[in-house]
Amino acid sequence: MNASEYNQYVKAYTSCLYRFVLKMVRDKDEAKDLVQESFVRLWEKGKGLQPEQIKSWLFTTGYRLSLAHIEKSKKFVSEEFLSDFQTQAIDNPDLKSIIQESLLLLSEAQKSILMLRDYEGFQYKEIADILEISEESVKVQLFRARQKIKNHLKDLKFVL
């Protein structure tokens, strides 16, 4: 991979990788750092990758870096924070806060699968490769994530 090809990959995948990582770490600066680290690793270690492998490799790297960051910083959502967030969403029912609240209910794996499939458009096989799980597990986790969000939205009185 030469510098020109690398720059094309940076242009093509930075924004979608950033969105994905941001949903996981919920911190703009950390997400930027993790995306940058993903591209640094691509430059250092991605020399033997085929062009069709680059996107999956970047998302796998971003996913692993995000999980490591979450584990390191121990950023787990507390029940108190979640109840405060639910109260704010009820007081201010805009769509973005409803979606954010729904995503907080999901496990990291479910959130990652949902984001990769519904927001980034990855196929089941690609998601399975990125997360290093089976395709069946991807389908089951995606179904459960969607059900959890659906049930949550049904519970909200201001959403019909």
PDB file of C-alpha atoms in Angstrom:
ATOM      1  CA  MET A   1       0.000   0.000   0.000  1.00  0.00           C
ATOM      2  CA  ASN A   2       1.449   3.340  -1.001  1.00  0.00           C
ATOM      3  CA  ALA A   3       0.683   6.773   0.468  1.00  0.00           C
ATOM      4  CA  SER A   4      -1.860   7.616  -2.229  1.00  0.00           C
ATOM      5  CA  GLU A   5      -3.872   4.426  -1.604  1.00  0.00           C
ATOM      6  CA  TYR A   6      -3.643   4.977   2.145  1.00  0.00           C
ATOM      7  CA  ASN A   7      -4.988   8.522   1.795  1.00  0.00           C
ATOM      8  CA  GLN A   8      -7.909   7.204  -0.261  1.00  0.00           C
ATOM      9  CA  TYR A   9      -8.776   4.765   2.545  1.00  0.00           C
ATOM     10  CA  VAL A  10      -8.563   7.554   5.099  1.00  0.00           C
ATOM     11  CA  LYS A  11     -10.970   9.695   3.064  1.00  0.00           C
ATOM     12  CA  ALA A  12     -13.342   6.815   2.384  1.00  0.00           C
ATOM     13  CA  TYR A  13     -13.618   5.337   5.877  1.00  0.00           C
ATOM     14  CA  THR A  14     -12.842   7.998   8.484  1.00  0.00           C
ATOM     15  CA  SER A  15     -16.374   9.303   8.997  1.00  0.00           C
ATOM     16  CA  CYS A  16     -18.115   5.922   9.184  1.00  0.00           C
ATOM     17  CA  LEU A  17     -15.428   4.491  11.490  1.00  0.00           C
ATOM     18  CA  TYR A  18     -15.678   7.590  13.681  1.00  0.00           C
ATOM     19  CA  ARG A  19     -19.477   7.224  13.993  1.00  0.00           C
ATOM     20  CA  PHE A  20     -19.089   3.586  14.953  1.00  0.00           C
ATOM     21  CA  VAL A  21     -16.376   4.206  17.554  1.00  0.00           C
ATOM     22  CA  LEU A  22     -18.183   7.248  18.965  1.00  0.00           C
ATOM     23  CA  LYS A  23     -21.300   5.180  19.657  1.00  0.00           C
ATOM     24  CA  MET A  24     -19.166   2.771  21.642  1.00  0.00           C
ATOM     25  CA  VAL A  25     -17.009   5.151  23.690  1.00  0.00           C
ATOM     26  CA  ARG A  26     -19.406   8.125  23.863  1.00  0.00           C
ATOM     27  CA  ASP A  27     -16.566  10.649  23.950  1.00  0.00           C
ATOM     28  CA  LYS A  28     -15.716  12.706  20.856  1.00  0.00           C
ATOM     29  CA  ASP A  29     -12.046  13.222  21.658  1.00  0.00           C
ATOM     30  CA  GLU A  30     -11.475   9.576  22.557  1.00  0.00           C
ATOM     31  CA  ALA A  31     -13.293   8.477  19.409  1.00  0.00           C
ATOM     32  CA  LYS A  32     -11.042  10.698  17.274  1.00  0.00           C
ATOM     33  CA  ASP A  33      -7.960   9.263  18.990  1.00  0.00           C
ATOM     34  CA  LEU A  34      -9.123   5.681  18.494  1.00  0.00           C
ATOM     35  CA  VAL A  35      -9.914   6.269  14.815  1.00  0.00           C
ATOM     36  CA  GLN A  36      -6.514   7.853  14.341  1.00  0.00           C
ATOM     37  CA  GLU A  37      -4.870   4.892  16.079  1.00  0.00           C
ATOM     38  CA  SER A  38      -6.783   2.526  13.784  1.00  0.00           C
ATOM     39  CA  PHE A  39      -5.386   4.293  10.729  1.00  0.00           C
ATOM     40  CA  VAL A  40      -1.873   4.346  12.196  1.00  0.00           C
ATOM     41  CA  ARG A  41      -2.101   0.584  12.640  1.00  0.00           C
ATOM     42  CA  LEU A  42      -3.379   0.240   9.086  1.00  0.00           C
ATOM     43  CA  TRP A  43      -0.313   2.061   7.814  1.00  0.00           C
ATOM     44  CA  GLU A  44       2.036   0.009  10.004  1.00  0.00           C
ATOM     45  CA  LYS A  45       0.473  -3.436   9.731  1.00  0.00           C
ATOM     46  CA  GLY A  46      -1.889  -3.383   6.768  1.00  0.00           C
ATOM     47  CA  LYS A  47       0.659  -3.734   3.993  1.00  0.00           C
ATOM     48  CA  GLY A  48      -0.431  -7.248   3.037  1.00  0.00           C
ATOM     49  CA  LEU A  49      -4.173  -6.581   3.022  1.00  0.00           C
ATOM     50  CA  GLN A  50      -6.222  -6.766  -0.132  1.00  0.00           C
ATOM     51  CA  PRO A  51      -8.301  -3.647  -0.953  1.00  0.00           C
ATOM     52  CA  GLU A  52     -11.575  -5.482  -0.223  1.00  0.00           C
ATOM     53  CA  GLN A  53     -10.297  -6.344   3.271  1.00  0.00           C
ATOM     54  CA  ILE A  54      -9.413  -2.818   4.363  1.00  0.00           C
ATOM     55  CA  LYS A  55     -12.847  -1.695   5.597  1.00  0.00           C
ATOM     56  CA  SER A  56     -13.433  -4.813   7.689  1.00  0.00           C
ATOM     57  CA  TRP A  57      -9.893  -4.666   9.046  1.00  0.00           C
ATOM     58  CA  LEU A  58     -10.348  -1.025  10.086  1.00  0.00           C
ATOM     59  CA  PHE A  59     -13.669  -1.717  11.802  1.00  0.00           C
ATOM     60  CA  THR A  60     -12.211  -4.750  13.578  1.00  0.00           C
ATOM     61  CA  THR A  61      -9.300  -2.656  14.799  1.00  0.00           C
ATOM     62  CA  GLY A  62     -11.595   0.204  15.841  1.00  0.00           C
ATOM     63  CA  TYR A  63     -13.846  -2.236  17.661  1.00  0.00           C
ATOM     64  CA  ARG A  64     -10.955  -3.827  19.560  1.00  0.00           C
ATOM     65  CA  LEU A  65      -9.443  -0.466  20.462  1.00  0.00           C
ATOM     66  CA  SER A  66     -12.841   0.756  21.671  1.00  0.00           C
ATOM     67  CA  LEU A  67     -13.368  -2.312  23.848  1.00  0.00           C
ATOM     68  CA  ALA A  68      -9.890  -1.898  25.304  1.00  0.00           C
ATOM     69  CA  HIS A  69     -10.605   1.754  26.013  1.00  0.00           C
ATOM     70  CA  ILE A  70     -13.935   0.939  27.690  1.00  0.00           C
ATOM     71  CA  GLU A  71     -12.314  -1.765  29.797  1.00  0.00           C
ATOM     72  CA  LYS A  72      -9.445   0.519  30.724  1.00  0.00           C
ATOM     73  CA  SER A  73     -11.588   3.461  31.727  1.00  0.00           C
ATOM     74  CA  LYS A  74     -14.400   1.322  33.210  1.00  0.00           C
ATOM     75  CA  LYS A  75     -17.078   3.465  31.578  1.00  0.00           C
ATOM     76  CA  PHE A  76     -20.119   1.418  32.391  1.00  0.00           C
ATOM     77  CA  VAL A  77     -23.552   3.011  32.519  1.00  0.00           C
ATOM     78  CA  SER A  78     -24.876   3.148  36.046  1.00  0.00           C
ATOM     79  CA  GLU A  79     -28.533   2.637  36.894  1.00  0.00           C
ATOM     80  CA  GLU A  80     -28.705   6.166  38.321  1.00  0.00           C
ATOM     81  CA  PHE A  81     -27.394   7.691  35.084  1.00  0.00           C
ATOM     82  CA  LEU A  82     -29.828   5.617  33.048  1.00  0.00           C
ATOM     83  CA  SER A  83     -32.817   6.689  35.150  1.00  0.00           C
ATOM     84  CA  ASP A  84     -31.711  10.341  34.887  1.00  0.00           C
ATOM     85  CA  PHE A  85     -31.432   9.937  31.117  1.00  0.00           C
ATOM     86  CA  GLN A  86     -34.919   8.394  30.930  1.00  0.00           C
ATOM     87  CA  THR A  87     -36.357  11.303  32.926  1.00  0.00           C
ATOM     88  CA  GLN A  88     -34.694  13.813  30.584  1.00  0.00           C
ATOM     89  CA  ALA A  89     -36.025  11.993  27.527  1.00  0.00           C
ATOM     90  CA  ILE A  90     -39.562  12.059  28.903  1.00  0.00           C
ATOM     91  CA  ASP A  91     -39.279  15.773  29.684  1.00  0.00           C
ATOM     92  CA  ASN A  92     -37.744  16.508  26.260  1.00  0.00           C
ATOM     93  CA  PRO A  93     -38.990  13.908  23.783  1.00  0.00           C
ATOM     94  CA  ASP A  94     -36.855  14.563  20.743  1.00  0.00           C
ATOM     95  CA  LEU A  95     -35.947  11.675  18.476  1.00  0.00           C
ATOM     96  CA  LYS A  96     -32.188  11.858  19.017  1.00  0.00           C
ATOM     97  CA  SER A  97     -32.487  11.496  22.790  1.00  0.00           C
ATOM     98  CA  ILE A  98     -34.923   8.606  22.377  1.00  0.00           C
ATOM     99  CA  ILE A  99     -32.468   6.785  20.121  1.00  0.00           C
ATOM    100  CA  GLN A 100     -29.554   7.486  22.458  1.00  0.00           C
ATOM    101  CA  GLU A 101     -31.561   6.225  25.419  1.00  0.00           C
ATOM    102  CA  SER A 102     -32.485   3.064  23.531  1.00  0.00           C
ATOM    103  CA  LEU A 103     -28.843   2.392  22.661  1.00  0.00           C
ATOM    104  CA  LEU A 104     -27.883   2.670  26.328  1.00  0.00           C
ATOM    105  CA  LEU A 105     -30.092  -0.331  27.053  1.00  0.00           C
ATOM    106  CA  LEU A 106     -28.045  -2.590  24.772  1.00  0.00           C
ATOM    107  CA  SER A 107     -24.926  -4.551  25.623  1.00  0.00           C
ATOM    108  CA  GLU A 108     -21.707  -3.476  23.888  1.00  0.00           C
ATOM    109  CA  ALA A 109     -21.963  -6.450  21.534  1.00  0.00           C
ATOM    110  CA  GLN A 110     -25.583  -5.721  20.634  1.00  0.00           C
ATOM    111  CA  LYS A 111     -24.848  -2.041  20.125  1.00  0.00           C
ATOM    112  CA  SER A 112     -21.864  -2.821  17.898  1.00  0.00           C
ATOM    113  CA  ILE A 113     -23.830  -5.273  15.780  1.00  0.00           C
ATOM    114  CA  LEU A 114     -26.776  -2.893  15.435  1.00  0.00           C
ATOM    115  CA  MET A 115     -24.504   0.000  14.441  1.00  0.00           C
ATOM    116  CA  LEU A 116     -22.542  -2.070  11.940  1.00  0.00           C
ATOM    117  CA  ARG A 117     -25.666  -3.515  10.318  1.00  0.00           C
ATOM    118  CA  ASP A 118     -28.209  -0.687  10.424  1.00  0.00           C
ATOM    119  CA  TYR A 119     -26.015   2.412  10.351  1.00  0.00           C
ATOM    120  CA  GLU A 120     -22.970   1.281   8.399  1.00  0.00           C
ATOM    121  CA  GLY A 121     -24.620  -1.307   6.136  1.00  0.00           C
ATOM    122  CA  PHE A 122     -22.289  -4.245   6.752  1.00  0.00           C
ATOM    123  CA  GLN A 123     -23.427  -7.748   5.802  1.00  0.00           C
ATOM    124  CA  TYR A 124     -23.820 -10.449   8.475  1.00  0.00           C
ATOM    125  CA  LYS A 125     -20.624 -12.193   7.354  1.00  0.00           C
ATOM    126  CA  GLU A 126     -18.615  -8.962   7.559  1.00  0.00           C
ATOM    127  CA  ILE A 127     -19.941  -8.239  11.056  1.00  0.00           C
ATOM    128  CA  ALA A 128     -19.104 -11.782  12.137  1.00  0.00           C
ATOM    129  CA  ASP A 129     -15.552 -11.316  10.859  1.00  0.00           C
ATOM    130  CA  ILE A 130     -15.138  -7.937  12.543  1.00  0.00           C
ATOM    131  CA  LEU A 131     -16.433  -9.110  15.922  1.00  0.00           C
ATOM    132  CA  GLU A 132     -14.960 -12.606  15.585  1.00  0.00           C
ATOM    133  CA  ILE A 133     -18.260 -14.387  16.247  1.00  0.00           C
ATOM    134  CA  SER A 134     -20.461 -16.639  14.135  1.00  0.00           C
ATOM    135  CA  GLU A 135     -22.991 -15.318  11.621  1.00  0.00           C
ATOM    136  CA  GLU A 136     -25.743 -17.004  13.630  1.00  0.00           C
ATOM    137  CA  SER A 137     -24.645 -15.145  16.738  1.00  0.00           C
ATOM    138  CA  VAL A 138     -24.757 -11.879  14.786  1.00  0.00           C
ATOM    139  CA  LYS A 139     -28.326 -12.604  13.684  1.00  0.00           C
ATOM    140  CA  VAL A 140     -29.451 -13.595  17.193  1.00  0.00           C
ATOM    141  CA  GLN A 141     -27.810 -10.571  18.844  1.00  0.00           C
ATOM    142  CA  LEU A 142     -29.235  -8.228  16.207  1.00  0.00           C
ATOM    143  CA  PHE A 143     -32.724  -9.664  16.694  1.00  0.00           C
ATOM    144  CA  ARG A 144     -32.436  -9.288  20.479  1.00  0.00           C
ATOM    145  CA  ALA A 145     -31.147  -5.727  20.175  1.00  0.00           C
ATOM    146  CA  ARG A 146     -34.010  -4.729  17.897  1.00  0.00           C
ATOM    147  CA  GLN A 147     -36.524  -6.414  20.222  1.00  0.00           C
ATOM    148  CA  LYS A 148     -35.093  -4.591  23.227  1.00  0.00           C
ATOM    149  CA  ILE A 149     -35.391  -1.250  21.437  1.00  0.00           C
ATOM    150  CA  LYS A 150     -38.883  -2.085  20.171  1.00  0.00           C
ATOM    151  CA  ASN A 151     -40.066  -3.028  23.669  1.00  0.00           C
ATOM    152  CA  HIS A 152     -38.497   0.109  25.098  1.00  0.00           C
ATOM    153  CA  LEU A 153     -40.245   2.305  22.547  1.00  0.00           C
ATOM    154  CA  LYS A 154     -43.573   0.608  23.279  1.00  0.00           C
ATOM    155  CA  ASP A 155     -43.103   1.437  26.949  1.00  0.00           C
ATOM    156  CA  LEU A 156     -42.650   5.132  26.239  1.00  0.00           C
ATOM    157  CA  LYS A 157     -46.016   6.858  26.496  1.00  0.00           C
ATOM    158  CA  PHE A 158     -45.151   9.714  24.135  1.00  0.00           C
ATOM    159  CA  VAL A 159     -44.177   7.408  21.258  1.00  0.00           C
ATOM    160  CA  LEU A 160     -47.067   5.754  19.454  1.00  0.00           C
TER     161      LEU A 160
END
